Short mmCIF file of C-alpha atoms and ligand atoms in Angstrom, two decimals:
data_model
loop_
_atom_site.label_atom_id
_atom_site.label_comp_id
_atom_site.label_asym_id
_atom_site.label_seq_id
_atom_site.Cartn_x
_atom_site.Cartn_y
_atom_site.Cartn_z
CA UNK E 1 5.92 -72.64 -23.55
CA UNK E 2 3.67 -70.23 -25.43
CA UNK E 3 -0.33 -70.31 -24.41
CA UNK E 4 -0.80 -71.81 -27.77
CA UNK E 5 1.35 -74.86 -27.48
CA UNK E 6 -0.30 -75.52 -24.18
CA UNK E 7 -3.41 -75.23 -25.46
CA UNK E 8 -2.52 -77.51 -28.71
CA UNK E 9 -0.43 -79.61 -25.99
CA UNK E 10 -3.64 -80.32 -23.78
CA UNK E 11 -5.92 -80.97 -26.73
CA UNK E 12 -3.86 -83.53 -28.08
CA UNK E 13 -3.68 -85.36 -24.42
CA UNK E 14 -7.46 -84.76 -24.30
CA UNK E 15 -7.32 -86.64 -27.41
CA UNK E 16 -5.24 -89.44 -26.23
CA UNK E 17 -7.14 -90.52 -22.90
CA UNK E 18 -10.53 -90.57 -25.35
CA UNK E 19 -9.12 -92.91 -27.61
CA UNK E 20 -7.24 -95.09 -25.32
CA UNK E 21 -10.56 -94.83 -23.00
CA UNK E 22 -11.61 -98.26 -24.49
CA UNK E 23 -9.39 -100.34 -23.00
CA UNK E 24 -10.41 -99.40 -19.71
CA UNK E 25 -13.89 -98.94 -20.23
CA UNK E 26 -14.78 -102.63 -21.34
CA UNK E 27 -13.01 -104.24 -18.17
CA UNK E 28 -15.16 -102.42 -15.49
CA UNK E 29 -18.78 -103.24 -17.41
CA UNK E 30 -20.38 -106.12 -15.15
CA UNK E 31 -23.40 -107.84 -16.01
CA UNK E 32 -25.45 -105.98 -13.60
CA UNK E 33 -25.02 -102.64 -15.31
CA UNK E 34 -26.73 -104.20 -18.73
CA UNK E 35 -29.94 -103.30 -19.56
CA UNK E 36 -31.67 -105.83 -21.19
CA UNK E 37 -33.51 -103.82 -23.36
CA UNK E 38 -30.80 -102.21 -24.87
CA UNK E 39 -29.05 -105.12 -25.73
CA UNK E 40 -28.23 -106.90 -29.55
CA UNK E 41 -28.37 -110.83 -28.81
CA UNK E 42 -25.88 -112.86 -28.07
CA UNK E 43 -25.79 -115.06 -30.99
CA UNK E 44 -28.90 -115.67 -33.72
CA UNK E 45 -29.94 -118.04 -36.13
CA UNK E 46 -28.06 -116.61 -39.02
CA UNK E 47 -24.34 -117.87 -37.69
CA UNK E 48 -22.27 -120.43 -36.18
CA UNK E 49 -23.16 -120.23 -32.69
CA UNK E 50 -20.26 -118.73 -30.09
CA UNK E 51 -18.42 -121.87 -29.10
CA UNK E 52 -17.76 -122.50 -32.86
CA UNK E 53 -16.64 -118.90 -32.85
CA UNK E 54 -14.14 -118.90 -29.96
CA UNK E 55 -13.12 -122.42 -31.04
CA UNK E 56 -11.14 -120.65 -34.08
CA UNK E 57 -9.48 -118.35 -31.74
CA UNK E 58 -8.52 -121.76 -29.31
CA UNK E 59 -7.07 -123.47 -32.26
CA UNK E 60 -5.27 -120.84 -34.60
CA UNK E 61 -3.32 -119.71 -31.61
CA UNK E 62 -2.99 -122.96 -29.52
CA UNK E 63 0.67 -122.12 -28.72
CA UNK E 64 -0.31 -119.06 -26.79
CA UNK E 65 -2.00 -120.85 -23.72
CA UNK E 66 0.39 -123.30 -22.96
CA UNK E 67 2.35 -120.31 -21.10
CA UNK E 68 -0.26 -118.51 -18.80
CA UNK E 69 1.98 -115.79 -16.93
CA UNK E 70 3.92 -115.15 -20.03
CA UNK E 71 0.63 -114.50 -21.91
CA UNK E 72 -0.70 -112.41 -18.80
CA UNK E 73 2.74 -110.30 -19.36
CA UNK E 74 2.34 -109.86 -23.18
CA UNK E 75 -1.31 -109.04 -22.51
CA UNK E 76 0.09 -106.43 -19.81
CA UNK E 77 2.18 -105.32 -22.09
CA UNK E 78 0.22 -104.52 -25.22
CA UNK E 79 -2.22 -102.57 -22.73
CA UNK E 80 0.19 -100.44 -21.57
CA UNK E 81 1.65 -99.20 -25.03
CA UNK E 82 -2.55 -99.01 -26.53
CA UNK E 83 -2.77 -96.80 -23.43
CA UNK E 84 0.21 -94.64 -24.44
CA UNK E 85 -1.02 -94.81 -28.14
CA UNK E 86 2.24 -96.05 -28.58
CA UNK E 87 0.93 -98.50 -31.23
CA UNK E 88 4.60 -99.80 -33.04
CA UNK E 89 5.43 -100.80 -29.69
CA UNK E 90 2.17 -102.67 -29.32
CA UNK E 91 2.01 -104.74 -32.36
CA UNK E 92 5.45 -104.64 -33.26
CA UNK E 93 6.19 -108.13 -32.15
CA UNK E 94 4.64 -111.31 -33.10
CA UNK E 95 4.04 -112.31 -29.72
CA UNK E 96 2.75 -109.04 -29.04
CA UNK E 97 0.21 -109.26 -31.81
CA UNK E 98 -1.14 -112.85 -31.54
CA UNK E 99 -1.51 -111.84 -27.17
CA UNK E 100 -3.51 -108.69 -28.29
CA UNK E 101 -5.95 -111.20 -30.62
CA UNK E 102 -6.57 -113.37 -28.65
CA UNK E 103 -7.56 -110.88 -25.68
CA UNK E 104 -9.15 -108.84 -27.41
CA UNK E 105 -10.62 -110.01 -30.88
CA UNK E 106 -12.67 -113.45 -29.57
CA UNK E 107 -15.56 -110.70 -27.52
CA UNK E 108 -15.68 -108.35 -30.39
CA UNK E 109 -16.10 -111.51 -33.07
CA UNK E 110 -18.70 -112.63 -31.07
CA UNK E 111 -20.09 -109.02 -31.09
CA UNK E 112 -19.81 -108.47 -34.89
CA UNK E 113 -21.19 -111.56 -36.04
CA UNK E 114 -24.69 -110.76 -33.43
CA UNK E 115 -24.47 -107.68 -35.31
CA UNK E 116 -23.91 -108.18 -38.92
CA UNK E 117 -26.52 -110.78 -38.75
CA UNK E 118 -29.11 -108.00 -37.14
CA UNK E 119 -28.05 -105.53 -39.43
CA UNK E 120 -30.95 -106.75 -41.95
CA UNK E 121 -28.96 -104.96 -44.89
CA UNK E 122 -25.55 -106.37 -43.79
CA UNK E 123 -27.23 -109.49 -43.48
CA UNK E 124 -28.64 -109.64 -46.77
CA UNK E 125 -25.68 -108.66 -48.39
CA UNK E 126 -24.05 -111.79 -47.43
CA UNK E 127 -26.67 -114.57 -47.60
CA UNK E 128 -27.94 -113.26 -51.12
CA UNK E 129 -27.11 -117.02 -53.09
CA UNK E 130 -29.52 -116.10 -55.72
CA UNK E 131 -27.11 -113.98 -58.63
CA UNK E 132 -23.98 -116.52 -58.86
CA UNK E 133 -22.56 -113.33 -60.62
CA UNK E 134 -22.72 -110.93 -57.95
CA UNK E 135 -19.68 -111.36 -55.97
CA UNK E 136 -19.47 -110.25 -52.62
CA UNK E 137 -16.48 -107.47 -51.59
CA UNK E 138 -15.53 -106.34 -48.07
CA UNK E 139 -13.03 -104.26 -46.94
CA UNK E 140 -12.22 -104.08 -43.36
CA UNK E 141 -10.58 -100.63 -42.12
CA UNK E 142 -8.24 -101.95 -39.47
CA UNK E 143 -9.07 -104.49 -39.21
CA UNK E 144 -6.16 -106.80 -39.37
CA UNK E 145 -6.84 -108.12 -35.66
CA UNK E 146 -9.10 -110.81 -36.91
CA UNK E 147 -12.50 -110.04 -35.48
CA UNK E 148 -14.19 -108.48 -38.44
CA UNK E 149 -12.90 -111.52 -40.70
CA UNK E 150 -14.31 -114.05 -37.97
CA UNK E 151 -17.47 -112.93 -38.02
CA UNK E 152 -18.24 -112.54 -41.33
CA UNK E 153 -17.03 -116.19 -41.94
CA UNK E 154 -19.23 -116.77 -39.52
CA UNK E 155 -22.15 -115.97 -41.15
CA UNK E 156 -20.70 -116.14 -45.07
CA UNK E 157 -19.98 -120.20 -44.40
CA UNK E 158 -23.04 -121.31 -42.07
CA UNK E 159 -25.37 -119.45 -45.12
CA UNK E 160 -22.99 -121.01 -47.52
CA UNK E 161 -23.93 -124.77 -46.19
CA UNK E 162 -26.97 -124.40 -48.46
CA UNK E 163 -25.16 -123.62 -51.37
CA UNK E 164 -22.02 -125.98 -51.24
CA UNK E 165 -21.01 -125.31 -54.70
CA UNK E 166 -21.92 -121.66 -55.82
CA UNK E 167 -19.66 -119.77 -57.88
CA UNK E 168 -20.21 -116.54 -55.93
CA UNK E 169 -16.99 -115.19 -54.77
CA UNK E 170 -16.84 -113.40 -51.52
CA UNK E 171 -13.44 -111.21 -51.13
CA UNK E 172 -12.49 -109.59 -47.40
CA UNK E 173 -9.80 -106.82 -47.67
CA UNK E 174 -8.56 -106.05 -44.25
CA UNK E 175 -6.51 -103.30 -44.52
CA UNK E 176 -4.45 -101.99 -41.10
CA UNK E 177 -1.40 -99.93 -40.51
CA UNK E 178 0.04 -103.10 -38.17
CA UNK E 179 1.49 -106.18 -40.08
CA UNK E 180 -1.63 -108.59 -39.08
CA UNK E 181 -0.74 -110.86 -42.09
CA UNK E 182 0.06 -114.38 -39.93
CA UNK E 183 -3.07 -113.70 -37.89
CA UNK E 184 -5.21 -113.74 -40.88
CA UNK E 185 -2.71 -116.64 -42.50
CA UNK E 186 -4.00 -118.66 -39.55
CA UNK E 187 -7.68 -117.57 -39.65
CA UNK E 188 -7.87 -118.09 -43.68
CA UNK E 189 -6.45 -121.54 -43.03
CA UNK E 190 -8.53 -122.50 -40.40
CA UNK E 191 -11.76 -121.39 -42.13
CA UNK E 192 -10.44 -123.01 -45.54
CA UNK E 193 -10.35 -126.41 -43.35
CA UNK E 194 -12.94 -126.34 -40.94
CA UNK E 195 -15.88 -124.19 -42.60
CA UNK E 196 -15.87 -124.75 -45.97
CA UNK E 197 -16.81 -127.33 -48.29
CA UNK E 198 -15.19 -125.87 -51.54
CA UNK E 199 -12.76 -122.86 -50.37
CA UNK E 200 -12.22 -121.39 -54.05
CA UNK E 201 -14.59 -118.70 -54.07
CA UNK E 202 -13.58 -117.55 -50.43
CA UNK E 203 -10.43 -115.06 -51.00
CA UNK E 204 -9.35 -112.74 -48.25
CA UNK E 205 -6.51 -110.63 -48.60
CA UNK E 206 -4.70 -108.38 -45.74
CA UNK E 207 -2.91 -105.38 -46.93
CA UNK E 208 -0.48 -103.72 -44.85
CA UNK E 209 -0.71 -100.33 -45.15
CA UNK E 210 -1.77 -96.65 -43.54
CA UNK E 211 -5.81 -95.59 -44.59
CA UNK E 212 -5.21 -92.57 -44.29
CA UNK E 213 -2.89 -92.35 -47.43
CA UNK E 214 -4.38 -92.98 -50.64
CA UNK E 215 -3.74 -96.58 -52.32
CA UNK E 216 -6.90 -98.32 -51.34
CA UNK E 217 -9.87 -98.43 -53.83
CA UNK E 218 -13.06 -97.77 -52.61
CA UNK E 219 -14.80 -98.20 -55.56
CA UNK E 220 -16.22 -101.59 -55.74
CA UNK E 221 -16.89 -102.33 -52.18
CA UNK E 222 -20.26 -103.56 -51.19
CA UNK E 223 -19.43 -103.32 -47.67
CA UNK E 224 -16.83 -101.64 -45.90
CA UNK E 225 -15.88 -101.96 -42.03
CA UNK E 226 -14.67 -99.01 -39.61
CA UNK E 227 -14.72 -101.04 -36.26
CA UNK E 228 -13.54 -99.26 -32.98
CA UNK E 229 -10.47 -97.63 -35.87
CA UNK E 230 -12.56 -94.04 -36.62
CA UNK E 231 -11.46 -92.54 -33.09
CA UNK E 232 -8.09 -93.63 -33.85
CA UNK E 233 -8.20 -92.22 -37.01
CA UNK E 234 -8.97 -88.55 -36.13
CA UNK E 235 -6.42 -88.71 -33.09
CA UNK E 236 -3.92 -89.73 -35.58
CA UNK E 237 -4.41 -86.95 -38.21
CA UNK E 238 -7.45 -85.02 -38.28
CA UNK E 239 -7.26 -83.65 -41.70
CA UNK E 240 -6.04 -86.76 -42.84
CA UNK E 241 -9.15 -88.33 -41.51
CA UNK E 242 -11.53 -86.24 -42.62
CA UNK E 243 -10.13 -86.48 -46.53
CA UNK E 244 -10.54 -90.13 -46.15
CA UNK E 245 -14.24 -89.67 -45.09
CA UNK E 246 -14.47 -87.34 -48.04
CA UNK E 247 -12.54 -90.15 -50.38
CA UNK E 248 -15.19 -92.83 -49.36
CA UNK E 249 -18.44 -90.30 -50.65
CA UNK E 250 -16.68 -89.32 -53.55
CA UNK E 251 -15.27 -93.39 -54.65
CA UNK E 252 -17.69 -95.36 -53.01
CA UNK E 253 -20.52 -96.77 -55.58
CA UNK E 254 -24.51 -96.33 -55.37
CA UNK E 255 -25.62 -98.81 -52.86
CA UNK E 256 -22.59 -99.41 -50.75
CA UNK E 257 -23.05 -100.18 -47.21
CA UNK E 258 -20.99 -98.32 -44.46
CA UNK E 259 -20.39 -99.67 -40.82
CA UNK E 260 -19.06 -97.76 -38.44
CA UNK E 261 -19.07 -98.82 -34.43
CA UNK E 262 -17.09 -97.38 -31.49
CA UNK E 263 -17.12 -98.09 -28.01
CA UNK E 264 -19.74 -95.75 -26.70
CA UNK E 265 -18.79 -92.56 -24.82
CA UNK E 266 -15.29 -93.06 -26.14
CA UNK E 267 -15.49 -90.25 -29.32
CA UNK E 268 -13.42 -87.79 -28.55
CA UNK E 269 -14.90 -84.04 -29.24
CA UNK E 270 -13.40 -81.41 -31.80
CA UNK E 271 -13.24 -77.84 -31.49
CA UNK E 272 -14.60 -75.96 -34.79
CA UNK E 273 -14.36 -72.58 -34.56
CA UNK E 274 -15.74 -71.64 -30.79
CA UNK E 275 -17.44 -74.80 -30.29
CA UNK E 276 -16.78 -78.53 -30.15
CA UNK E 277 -18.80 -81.26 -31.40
CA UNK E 278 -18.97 -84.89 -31.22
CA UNK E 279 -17.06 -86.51 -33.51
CA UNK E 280 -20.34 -88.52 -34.37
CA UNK E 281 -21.67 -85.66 -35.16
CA UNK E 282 -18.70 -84.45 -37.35
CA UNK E 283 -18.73 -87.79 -38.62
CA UNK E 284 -22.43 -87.21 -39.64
CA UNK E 285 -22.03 -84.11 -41.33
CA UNK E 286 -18.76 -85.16 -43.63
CA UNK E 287 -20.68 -87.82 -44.85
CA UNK E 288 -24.41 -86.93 -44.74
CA UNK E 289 -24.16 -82.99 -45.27
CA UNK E 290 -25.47 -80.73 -42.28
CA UNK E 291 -28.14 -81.62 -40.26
CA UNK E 292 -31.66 -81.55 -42.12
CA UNK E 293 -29.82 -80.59 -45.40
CA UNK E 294 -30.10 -84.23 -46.76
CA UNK E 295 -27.94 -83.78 -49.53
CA UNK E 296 -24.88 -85.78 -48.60
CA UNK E 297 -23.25 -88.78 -50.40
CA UNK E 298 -25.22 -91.24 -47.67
CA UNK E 299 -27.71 -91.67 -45.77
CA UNK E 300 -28.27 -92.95 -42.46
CA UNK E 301 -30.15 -96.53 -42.41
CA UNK E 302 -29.66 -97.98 -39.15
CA UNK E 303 -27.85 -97.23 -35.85
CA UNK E 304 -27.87 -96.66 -32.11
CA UNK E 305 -26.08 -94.71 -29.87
CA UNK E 306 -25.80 -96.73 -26.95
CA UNK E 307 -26.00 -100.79 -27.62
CA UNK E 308 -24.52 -103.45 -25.43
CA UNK E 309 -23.14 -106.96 -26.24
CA UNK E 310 -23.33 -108.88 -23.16
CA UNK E 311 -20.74 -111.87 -24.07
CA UNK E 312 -22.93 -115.68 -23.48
CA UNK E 313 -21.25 -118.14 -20.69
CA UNK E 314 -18.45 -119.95 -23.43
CA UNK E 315 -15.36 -121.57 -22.03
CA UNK E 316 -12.61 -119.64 -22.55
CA UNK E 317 -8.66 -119.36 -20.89
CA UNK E 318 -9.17 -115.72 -20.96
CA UNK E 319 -11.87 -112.85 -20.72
CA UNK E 320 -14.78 -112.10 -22.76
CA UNK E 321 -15.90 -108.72 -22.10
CA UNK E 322 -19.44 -107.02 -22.60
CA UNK E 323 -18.97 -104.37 -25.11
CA UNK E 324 -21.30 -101.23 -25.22
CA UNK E 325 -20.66 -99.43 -28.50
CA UNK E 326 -21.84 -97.02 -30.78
CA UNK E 327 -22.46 -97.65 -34.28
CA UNK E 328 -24.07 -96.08 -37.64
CA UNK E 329 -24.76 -98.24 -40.63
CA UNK E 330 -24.66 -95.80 -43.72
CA UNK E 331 -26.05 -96.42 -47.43
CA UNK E 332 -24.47 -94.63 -50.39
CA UNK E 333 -26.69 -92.89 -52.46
C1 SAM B 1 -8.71 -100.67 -31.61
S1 SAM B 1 -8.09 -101.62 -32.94
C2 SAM B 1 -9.59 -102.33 -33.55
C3 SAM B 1 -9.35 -103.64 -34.26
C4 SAM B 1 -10.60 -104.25 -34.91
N1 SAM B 1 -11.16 -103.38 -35.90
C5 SAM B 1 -11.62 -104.63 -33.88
O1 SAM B 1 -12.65 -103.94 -33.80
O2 SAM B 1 -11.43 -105.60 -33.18
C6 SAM B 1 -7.72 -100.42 -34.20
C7 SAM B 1 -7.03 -101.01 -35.41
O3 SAM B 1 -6.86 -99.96 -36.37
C8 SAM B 1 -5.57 -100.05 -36.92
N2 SAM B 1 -5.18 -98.71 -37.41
C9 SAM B 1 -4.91 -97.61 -36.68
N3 SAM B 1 -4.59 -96.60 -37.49
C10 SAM B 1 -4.66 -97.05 -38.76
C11 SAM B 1 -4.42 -96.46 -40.03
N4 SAM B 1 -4.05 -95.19 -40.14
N5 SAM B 1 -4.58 -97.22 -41.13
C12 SAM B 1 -4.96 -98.52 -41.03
N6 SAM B 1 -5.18 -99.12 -39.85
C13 SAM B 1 -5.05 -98.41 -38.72
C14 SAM B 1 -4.71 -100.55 -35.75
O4 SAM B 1 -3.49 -101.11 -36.18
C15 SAM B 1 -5.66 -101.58 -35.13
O5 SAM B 1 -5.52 -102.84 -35.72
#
């Protein structure tokens, strides 16, 4: 083997254990390592509270519980391929994928809903009643696993109570390279029974299909979602990647809000010429231009580079794990 195919061979593994650091990250956080100060609250006044949020995960995937050691073996399972990146193994099953959801996606829900509804922009964005006209549109980068969708129902249908019969559509495009379409079947349904009065205006769509190859519009998105995907993103195809940062500045209108989060200390660092970078930083620079420049596509509003989500006492078959995570909320100029 040739220096440089060791070389490109050890980057690549480097690579690997950053993005698949996640996984194993979030199970050894206890509660004693949080620092209060430095955490988003649990829940907040602008949501269904978390028991109403685990509740959908309880019901749309019922089945799931009855067998505990076969669920502990599909979760098992799924952890070993996401650790081996080997991600057609991992949600190439039915079983597979509903095991991974409801492991995983119930604490990050929980997370993203405490979030969007800090996020005063994010917030904002969804609660604004006032223009029946203005129409609400999300798209979700990966995020076919059902968390992203759950919390912004969360928040879209408690602020929506007040309004019971607007005409303002809200339409959720979660786009992932896994077929996630029966998860959000079940979600959808659930949310068209339970949460809404009048479910006409609420339209959310999954589309099956790779981000990093063009066939997604950009253009009229208020708000799009890159939740713990970026990382896997640039392992995947770093060129790739970066054109699709490039495709958001360029498509993306005036205005439109950008969300990225990522478990903390899990963003992998790329070499550029002699030196390596963050990819936050890289991140930063595709879409904001170079440091003090300020002549990129966005701008920066909110963020933090170290935030924890310390999951509240809910009853639940399975784990809820504290999340610390990264995340950037951009504005498109
Ligand atoms: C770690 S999971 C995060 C799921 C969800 N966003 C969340 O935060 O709970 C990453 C997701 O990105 C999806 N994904 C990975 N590469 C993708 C690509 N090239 N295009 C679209 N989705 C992709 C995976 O299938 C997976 O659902």
């Amino acid at each position: 083997m040739s220096d440089r195919v060791a070389r490109y061979k050890a980057k690549r593994e480097e690579e690997r254990a950053a993005a698949a650091v996640h996984f194993e990250e979030e199970e050894n956080i206890d509660d004693n390592e949080i620092v209060e100060s430095k955490c988003i609250p649990c829940t907040s006044e602008y949501q269904y509270e978390p028991e109403r949020i685990i509740k959908v995960f309880q019901t749309c995937f019922q089945d799931m519980f009855e067998d505990q050691t076969e669920l502990n073996q599909l979760v098992q399972s799924v952890k070993g391929d996401l650790y081996n990146r080997d991600y057609a193994a991992a949600f190439g099953e039915e079983r597979k994928r509903d095991a991974y959801v409801i492991r995983w996606s119930p604490a990050r829900a929980l997370a993203y809903s405490s979030l969007f509804s800090q996020l005063k922009e994010v917030r904002e964005l969804i609660y604004d009643f006032s223009d029946e006209k203005k129409d609400l549109d999300v798209l979700a980068v990966g995020g076919g696993a059902g968390s992203e969708l759950v919390a912004l129902n969360s928040i879209y249908c408690f602020a929506k109570e007040a309004y019971p019969n607007t005409e303002k559509k809200i339409t959720v495009t979660l786009v992932d390279i896994a077929d996630w379409s029966l998860v959000v079947d079940k979600i959808t349904d659930f949310t068209k029974k339970y949460w809404l009065y009048k479910t006409a205006t609420y339209k959310p769509e999954f589309v099956n299909h790779d981000i990093l190859k063009p066939g997604v519009s950009f253009v009229n998105r208020d708000l799009i979602t890159l939740l713990f995907t970026t990382n896997e993103l640039f392992a995947e195809d770093r060129t790739e990647a970066t054109k699709f940062l490039q495709r958001l500045s360029s498509e993306c209108k005036s205005g439109a809000l950008l969300l990225i989060a990522e478990s903390a200390g899990s963003f992998s660092h790329i070499q550029v010429g002699k030196k390596k970078f963050p990819l936050t930083f890289l991140i930063d620079t595709i879409l904001c231009g170079r440091p003090g420049s300020d002549n990129g596509a966005w701008t920066i509003i909110d963020g933090n580079d170290s935030v924890w989500y310390r999951t509240p006492k809910v009853q639940y078959d399975l784990k809820l794990e504290n999340m610390r995570f990264f995340y950037r909320l951009y504005r498109k100029r």
